[in-house]
């Protein structure tokens, strides 16, 4: 949101811009990275990674696709003050408070060079870096006010090696300091030498340098002392389009000028050539230290200590305009994205300025000082993203264009069939998921009934835009509709297999207590998306939908994928069975059923679920038929329903913890040797005994969930009615109807023996059968192969102790096998505060689905 507290400017001076009110929203926050209490002092990014430097001395390397920490570059002993890329060489430069510059390979993430500045008086902290790709030179801005540089082209390194290692001497242009200077040295690894086409002097063999890093010492010839009369805080490069120095009329468009900013309140322009630097012009900013620089074409932007940004024209060497961002608030970082200037201030705010210097947005980006920013391409190189870092410890990644003010029922330009703006908004899957989650489709709360309907409408439109034919199917009066959508595959020589994907768009409630962010606004942090429903079950739905859409777009979808998404799974799937029977002709024949509605057993490796327990939910009520009584008056005289309830529930379990319902265990399938071996494998992964896993998954159980009483419930009242909720979990090969009836018979028979004047009422509220997949079937083998090929590891085969009523029903109704592919991890917090899903799991889950659908096309051919 634009900060309404920013005053409007009244007839500002033509050369001064101030923030004004704007209706344009800020960029959409795509993701945040990092941890609290670790300041982010420097940033750099390429197409695949984000590099972060801070006080912790390590450089974080974050995967830009999954936003997870891939590795850390260690070696510096001081804060990382500046980062710079030389992408054509595959290098990352880092400058530190330890007064060294290190060069890292961004392919292997191994150190390549250690660069020591010239230390006649001590360079101090190294504040800034700039890489010239034309001259292959790195420029360094130092605390001791000097500018230093080192070249890395073949000629520069080759000459440096022969003259200063081969002879052991050099002839610096000034006196060598007896304490701080050492003659320039090289300690190259053979691979580094070969990569740079450098030959060693005859007196030195490659074995001399084996196993060590290349150490470079900047010579005195590559130093300008007192380049400024203050710390050289910042620098950047601009294309050189003016005439060269010394009367040379040849245009220098193939080279760059170096621009430096300093605590002496000046910005200096330098001509670059392989032999060194020569100053062209000095701009006097007169508004405090120059802390940040950015350039676009012939225009330089200088962020100053007092909240001003000076706009400087290189061609005319004049001050064009002063932008007053916020008075007396340091402007510590500047970035240019598209045609907009972004100013980052010490109070955590970021302002966006148009090319005509109008403030188009202002927002509180961080809860601390914004110290760094960078603009980078998106992972597919089709768009840009804006990345900021602050002393609150977080790096934030912002979309390239303002967040759309669209209605929740629209996806606008995020279809995979459209390419102009999809990456600016984030990829299709995560953007659509953020819209899906923003609809609070809580099926258990009547106040969200309309939200559930809107979620169904949104999903239908989303599937349409992704390429499916979709519609809504009614369930019962005032019930949430089913969403039916079909991605039609390409017809081959055999009839297409038809796969039904089952899911649910409803979620459980999400009280704000315990959440670190709004549960209905997706937030990304350190590779995870947080929000209610991201793992159960909106995230998996979007992953499967986008997988089908991508195959369809590439004409590679060889199956019909039928989406059947309900809106009351979390509350017992009311009306689901009747709706399926009524509209079965619209669904059509089905060859296999797929769902993704649970999590792995751990965070890794991936799993396939092949079994679920069934459930019988019941309500037990004992009532006296009289109103509540006072225990001080009637206690001991009245037969209390609570005592009867305690005695009755006690008849359900033995002292050994076994269910005492007659014949309850008679049909329980014995554990096979193969299952026992599987539990032993899983025990090593979970660090839990196999017997515990077996009891959760393949053994039946009984639970008393709660006991409720009528009346006020205080300690002096005898309740007139007591109600208990009891459930049974059943397993193969127990018969659901027989177990449910046995529970009723046991409770009624036991209560009759009490000869109590109180009344018993028992009901079966909800049932779901157990499910066990066919591990030897062709569909399961296809899914197993898809998971193995994508993750390059054998998936774990697991069962679940919970129940999904729709799965055994759909198997029986359509006469085909079901498959259960969980996408989430065990730590995803489904049904709990801070529910999340890993971006890596989401992306690779989508890839698994694509593989599975492709395999299903090739290996399964129904009889003609």
PDB file of C-alpha atoms in Angstrom, residues 15 101 117 139 157 181 203 219 269 437 443 488 502 550-551 605 820 843 863:
ATOM      1  CA  UNK A  15      14.260  20.553 -10.291  1.00  0.00           C
ATOM      2  CA  UNK A 101      38.523  -9.601  -2.235  1.00  0.00           C
ATOM      3  CA  UNK A 117      44.670  -4.727  -2.008  1.00  0.00           C
ATOM      4  CA  UNK A 139      37.535  -2.035  -9.375  1.00  0.00           C
ATOM      5  CA  UNK A 157      47.663 -12.025 -15.733  1.00  0.00           C
ATOM      6  CA  UNK A 181      53.798  -4.598   1.285  1.00  0.00           C
ATOM      7  CA  UNK A 203      61.486 -22.180 -12.708  1.00  0.00           C
ATOM      8  CA  UNK A 219      50.582  -3.757  -7.330  1.00  0.00           C
ATOM      9  CA  UNK A 269      33.419   9.962 -13.303  1.00  0.00           C
ATOM     10  CA  UNK A 437      -5.552 -19.708  -0.838  1.00  0.00           C
ATOM     11  CA  UNK A 443     -16.387 -25.741   5.194  1.00  0.00           C
ATOM     12  CA  UNK A 488      -8.642 -33.914 -23.022  1.00  0.00           C
ATOM     13  CA  UNK A 502      -9.706 -36.348  -6.663  1.00  0.00           C
ATOM     14  CA  UNK A 550       1.936 -27.949 -19.641  1.00  0.00           C
ATOM     15  CA  UNK A 551       1.552 -31.355 -21.286  1.00  0.00           C
ATOM     16  CA  UNK A 605      12.938 -39.187   0.756  1.00  0.00           C
ATOM     17  CA  UNK A 820      -2.125 -41.834  -3.503  1.00  0.00           C
ATOM     18  CA  UNK A 843       7.687 -28.065  -8.444  1.00  0.00           C
ATOM     19  CA  UNK A 863      -8.395 -53.279 -25.149  1.00  0.00           C
TER      20      UNK A 863
END
